[in-house]
Amino acid sequence: MQLAEVRNLYDQDGPFATVYLEGRAPAVDAEHQVRLRWDDLRGRLEKDGA
């Protein structure tokens, strides 16, 4: 596993949020559905001050 991309996180003060996005079976509009879920999650985190 390559961790170089996340290494800088350990040098930051945070706060941090851990996000789990449920995986689903592929669908015709899978890309659109993932975008909607990420946008909703991002909005909720922003509302909560993350």
PDB file of N, CA and C in Angstrom:
ATOM      1  N   MET A   1       0.841  -1.176   0.000  1.00  0.00           N
ATOM      2  CA  MET A   1       0.000   0.000   0.000  1.00  0.00           C
ATOM      3  C   MET A   1       0.888   1.242   0.000  1.00  0.00           C
ATOM      4  N   GLN A   2       0.587   2.180  -0.870  1.00  0.00           N
ATOM      5  CA  GLN A   2       1.333   3.428  -0.964  1.00  0.00           C
ATOM      6  C   GLN A   2       0.657   4.489  -0.096  1.00  0.00           C
ATOM      7  N   LEU A   3       1.351   4.971   0.908  1.00  0.00           N
ATOM      8  CA  LEU A   3       0.751   5.939   1.823  1.00  0.00           C
ATOM      9  C   LEU A   3       1.325   7.342   1.682  1.00  0.00           C
ATOM     10  N   ALA A   4       2.181   7.557   0.708  1.00  0.00           N
ATOM     11  CA  ALA A   4       2.817   8.863   0.537  1.00  0.00           C
ATOM     12  C   ALA A   4       1.793   9.984   0.378  1.00  0.00           C
ATOM     13  N   GLU A   5       0.671   9.707  -0.285  1.00  0.00           N
ATOM     14  CA  GLU A   5      -0.328  10.744  -0.525  1.00  0.00           C
ATOM     15  C   GLU A   5      -1.043  11.180   0.752  1.00  0.00           C
ATOM     16  N   VAL A   6      -1.153  10.314   1.724  1.00  0.00           N
ATOM     17  CA  VAL A   6      -1.839  10.678   2.965  1.00  0.00           C
ATOM     18  C   VAL A   6      -0.869  11.046   4.085  1.00  0.00           C
ATOM     19  N   ARG A   7       0.403  10.908   3.834  1.00  0.00           N
ATOM     20  CA  ARG A   7       1.401  11.199   4.862  1.00  0.00           C
ATOM     21  C   ARG A   7       1.281  12.627   5.398  1.00  0.00           C
ATOM     22  N   ASN A   8       0.993  13.587   4.529  1.00  0.00           N
ATOM     23  CA  ASN A   8       0.869  14.982   4.957  1.00  0.00           C
ATOM     24  C   ASN A   8      -0.266  15.194   5.951  1.00  0.00           C
ATOM     25  N   LEU A   9      -1.253  14.316   5.958  1.00  0.00           N
ATOM     26  CA  LEU A   9      -2.339  14.441   6.934  1.00  0.00           C
ATOM     27  C   LEU A   9      -1.819  14.400   8.364  1.00  0.00           C
ATOM     28  N   TYR A  10      -0.787  13.631   8.589  1.00  0.00           N
ATOM     29  CA  TYR A  10      -0.255  13.487   9.933  1.00  0.00           C
ATOM     30  C   TYR A  10       0.493  14.726  10.396  1.00  0.00           C
ATOM     31  N   ASP A  11       0.796  15.627   9.476  1.00  0.00           N
ATOM     32  CA  ASP A  11       1.463  16.879   9.821  1.00  0.00           C
ATOM     33  C   ASP A  11       0.469  18.013  10.055  1.00  0.00           C
ATOM     34  N   GLN A  12      -0.821  17.742   9.897  1.00  0.00           N
ATOM     35  CA  GLN A  12      -1.866  18.758  10.040  1.00  0.00           C
ATOM     36  C   GLN A  12      -2.523  18.652  11.415  1.00  0.00           C
ATOM     37  N   ASP A  13      -3.130  19.752  11.845  1.00  0.00           N
ATOM     38  CA  ASP A  13      -3.774  19.786  13.155  1.00  0.00           C
ATOM     39  C   ASP A  13      -5.227  19.317  13.153  1.00  0.00           C
ATOM     40  N   GLY A  14      -5.848  19.172  11.985  1.00  0.00           N
ATOM     41  CA  GLY A  14      -7.244  18.743  11.957  1.00  0.00           C
ATOM     42  C   GLY A  14      -8.166  19.909  12.248  1.00  0.00           C
ATOM     43  N   PRO A  15      -9.410  19.709  12.529  1.00  0.00           N
ATOM     44  CA  PRO A  15     -10.080  18.436  12.773  1.00  0.00           C
ATOM     45  C   PRO A  15     -10.255  17.624  11.495  1.00  0.00           C
ATOM     46  N   PHE A  16     -10.535  16.363  11.662  1.00  0.00           N
ATOM     47  CA  PHE A  16     -10.693  15.449  10.544  1.00  0.00           C
ATOM     48  C   PHE A  16     -12.051  14.768  10.618  1.00  0.00           C
ATOM     49  N   ALA A  17     -12.523  14.326   9.488  1.00  0.00           N
ATOM     50  CA  ALA A  17     -13.753  13.538   9.416  1.00  0.00           C
ATOM     51  C   ALA A  17     -13.439  12.264   8.650  1.00  0.00           C
ATOM     52  N   THR A  18     -13.895  11.143   9.169  1.00  0.00           N
ATOM     53  CA  THR A  18     -13.758   9.875   8.471  1.00  0.00           C
ATOM     54  C   THR A  18     -15.080   9.578   7.790  1.00  0.00           C
ATOM     55  N   VAL A  19     -15.011   9.234   6.523  1.00  0.00           N
ATOM     56  CA  VAL A  19     -16.221   9.048   5.731  1.00  0.00           C
ATOM     57  C   VAL A  19     -16.235   7.648   5.149  1.00  0.00           C
ATOM     58  N   TYR A  20     -17.358   6.972   5.300  1.00  0.00           N
ATOM     59  CA  TYR A  20     -17.576   5.672   4.678  1.00  0.00           C
ATOM     60  C   TYR A  20     -18.721   5.826   3.693  1.00  0.00           C
ATOM     61  N   LEU A  21     -18.462   5.552   2.443  1.00  0.00           N
ATOM     62  CA  LEU A  21     -19.494   5.645   1.416  1.00  0.00           C
ATOM     63  C   LEU A  21     -19.835   4.228   0.991  1.00  0.00           C
ATOM     64  N   GLU A  22     -21.082   3.850   1.204  1.00  0.00           N
ATOM     65  CA  GLU A  22     -21.543   2.494   0.902  1.00  0.00           C
ATOM     66  C   GLU A  22     -21.331   2.150  -0.571  1.00  0.00           C
ATOM     67  N   GLY A  23     -20.763   0.982  -0.804  1.00  0.00           N
ATOM     68  CA  GLY A  23     -20.617   0.499  -2.174  1.00  0.00           C
ATOM     69  C   GLY A  23     -21.884  -0.215  -2.611  1.00  0.00           C
ATOM     70  N   ARG A  24     -22.249  -0.037  -3.841  1.00  0.00           N
ATOM     71  CA  ARG A  24     -23.453  -0.678  -4.375  1.00  0.00           C
ATOM     72  C   ARG A  24     -23.111  -1.366  -5.681  1.00  0.00           C
ATOM     73  N   ALA A  25     -24.015  -2.227  -6.112  1.00  0.00           N
ATOM     74  CA  ALA A  25     -23.830  -2.917  -7.386  1.00  0.00           C
ATOM     75  C   ALA A  25     -23.828  -1.894  -8.522  1.00  0.00           C
ATOM     76  N   PRO A  26     -23.018  -2.124  -9.550  1.00  0.00           N
ATOM     77  CA  PRO A  26     -22.976  -1.198 -10.685  1.00  0.00           C
ATOM     78  C   PRO A  26     -24.352  -1.027 -11.319  1.00  0.00           C
ATOM     79  N   ALA A  27     -24.636   0.177 -11.733  1.00  0.00           N
ATOM     80  CA  ALA A  27     -25.899   0.486 -12.399  1.00  0.00           C
ATOM     81  C   ALA A  27     -25.599   1.388 -13.587  1.00  0.00           C
ATOM     82  N   VAL A  28     -26.574   1.542 -14.436  1.00  0.00           N
ATOM     83  CA  VAL A  28     -26.401   2.382 -15.618  1.00  0.00           C
ATOM     84  C   VAL A  28     -26.015   3.801 -15.219  1.00  0.00           C
ATOM     85  N   ASP A  29     -26.627   4.306 -14.149  1.00  0.00           N
ATOM     86  CA  ASP A  29     -26.357   5.676 -13.716  1.00  0.00           C
ATOM     87  C   ASP A  29     -25.472   5.722 -12.465  1.00  0.00           C
ATOM     88  N   ALA A  30     -24.592   4.742 -12.308  1.00  0.00           N
ATOM     89  CA  ALA A  30     -23.765   4.631 -11.105  1.00  0.00           C
ATOM     90  C   ALA A  30     -22.950   5.896 -10.850  1.00  0.00           C
ATOM     91  N   GLU A  31     -22.348   6.452 -11.881  1.00  0.00           N
ATOM     92  CA  GLU A  31     -21.531   7.654 -11.701  1.00  0.00           C
ATOM     93  C   GLU A  31     -22.378   8.802 -11.146  1.00  0.00           C
ATOM     94  N   HIS A  32     -23.571   8.961 -11.681  1.00  0.00           N
ATOM     95  CA  HIS A  32     -24.477  10.010 -11.217  1.00  0.00           C
ATOM     96  C   HIS A  32     -24.896   9.762  -9.768  1.00  0.00           C
ATOM     97  N   GLN A  33     -25.218   8.523  -9.431  1.00  0.00           N
ATOM     98  CA  GLN A  33     -25.635   8.187  -8.073  1.00  0.00           C
ATOM     99  C   GLN A  33     -24.517   8.449  -7.064  1.00  0.00           C
ATOM    100  N   VAL A  34     -23.289   8.090  -7.409  1.00  0.00           N
ATOM    101  CA  VAL A  34     -22.156   8.343  -6.512  1.00  0.00           C
ATOM    102  C   VAL A  34     -21.973   9.840  -6.330  1.00  0.00           C
ATOM    103  N   ARG A  35     -22.066  10.604  -7.404  1.00  0.00           N
ATOM    104  CA  ARG A  35     -21.925  12.066  -7.321  1.00  0.00           C
ATOM    105  C   ARG A  35     -22.995  12.654  -6.393  1.00  0.00           C
ATOM    106  N   LEU A  36     -24.237  12.200  -6.513  1.00  0.00           N
ATOM    107  CA  LEU A  36     -25.306  12.692  -5.641  1.00  0.00           C
ATOM    108  C   LEU A  36     -25.014  12.372  -4.176  1.00  0.00           C
ATOM    109  N   ARG A  37     -24.547  11.159  -3.909  1.00  0.00           N
ATOM    110  CA  ARG A  37     -24.260  10.759  -2.532  1.00  0.00           C
ATOM    111  C   ARG A  37     -23.102  11.562  -1.955  1.00  0.00           C
ATOM    112  N   TRP A  38     -22.038  11.779  -2.747  1.00  0.00           N
ATOM    113  CA  TRP A  38     -20.905  12.578  -2.275  1.00  0.00           C
ATOM    114  C   TRP A  38     -21.323  14.019  -2.027  1.00  0.00           C
ATOM    115  N   ASP A  39     -22.117  14.582  -2.934  1.00  0.00           N
ATOM    116  CA  ASP A  39     -22.575  15.963  -2.766  1.00  0.00           C
ATOM    117  C   ASP A  39     -23.409  16.110  -1.500  1.00  0.00           C
ATOM    118  N   ASP A  40     -24.290  15.142  -1.240  1.00  0.00           N
ATOM    119  CA  ASP A  40     -25.106  15.175  -0.028  1.00  0.00           C
ATOM    120  C   ASP A  40     -24.227  15.071   1.213  1.00  0.00           C
ATOM    121  N   LEU A  41     -23.289  14.147   1.195  1.00  0.00           N
ATOM    122  CA  LEU A  41     -22.396  13.961   2.331  1.00  0.00           C
ATOM    123  C   LEU A  41     -21.555  15.206   2.571  1.00  0.00           C
ATOM    124  N   ARG A  42     -21.013  15.770   1.511  1.00  0.00           N
ATOM    125  CA  ARG A  42     -20.203  16.984   1.632  1.00  0.00           C
ATOM    126  C   ARG A  42     -21.034  18.111   2.257  1.00  0.00           C
ATOM    127  N   GLY A  43     -22.281  18.248   1.809  1.00  0.00           N
ATOM    128  CA  GLY A  43     -23.157  19.277   2.358  1.00  0.00           C
ATOM    129  C   GLY A  43     -23.435  19.085   3.838  1.00  0.00           C
ATOM    130  N   ARG A  44     -23.665  17.842   4.237  1.00  0.00           N
ATOM    131  CA  ARG A  44     -23.931  17.569   5.654  1.00  0.00           C
ATOM    132  C   ARG A  44     -22.702  17.836   6.512  1.00  0.00           C
ATOM    133  N   LEU A  45     -21.521  17.448   6.019  1.00  0.00           N
ATOM    134  CA  LEU A  45     -20.292  17.713   6.768  1.00  0.00           C
ATOM    135  C   LEU A  45     -20.044  19.211   6.899  1.00  0.00           C
ATOM    136  N   GLU A  46     -20.255  19.940   5.812  1.00  0.00           N
ATOM    137  CA  GLU A  46     -20.062  21.388   5.841  1.00  0.00           C
ATOM    138  C   GLU A  46     -21.033  22.042   6.833  1.00  0.00           C
ATOM    139  N   LYS A  47     -22.282  21.596   6.826  1.00  0.00           N
ATOM    140  CA  LYS A  47     -23.295  22.114   7.751  1.00  0.00           C
ATOM    141  C   LYS A  47     -22.891  21.870   9.202  1.00  0.00           C
ATOM    142  N   ASP A  48     -22.245  20.731   9.451  1.00  0.00           N
ATOM    143  CA  ASP A  48     -21.811  20.380  10.803  1.00  0.00           C
ATOM    144  C   ASP A  48     -20.467  21.001  11.180  1.00  0.00           C
ATOM    145  N   GLY A  49     -19.902  21.806  10.278  1.00  0.00           N
ATOM    146  CA  GLY A  49     -18.660  22.505  10.586  1.00  0.00           C
ATOM    147  C   GLY A  49     -17.394  21.751  10.248  1.00  0.00           C
ATOM    148  N   ALA A  50     -17.512  20.680   9.506  1.00  0.00           N
ATOM    149  CA  ALA A  50     -16.317  19.897   9.142  1.00  0.00           C
ATOM    150  C   ALA A  50     -15.613  20.515   7.951  1.00  0.00           C
TER     151      ALA A  50
END
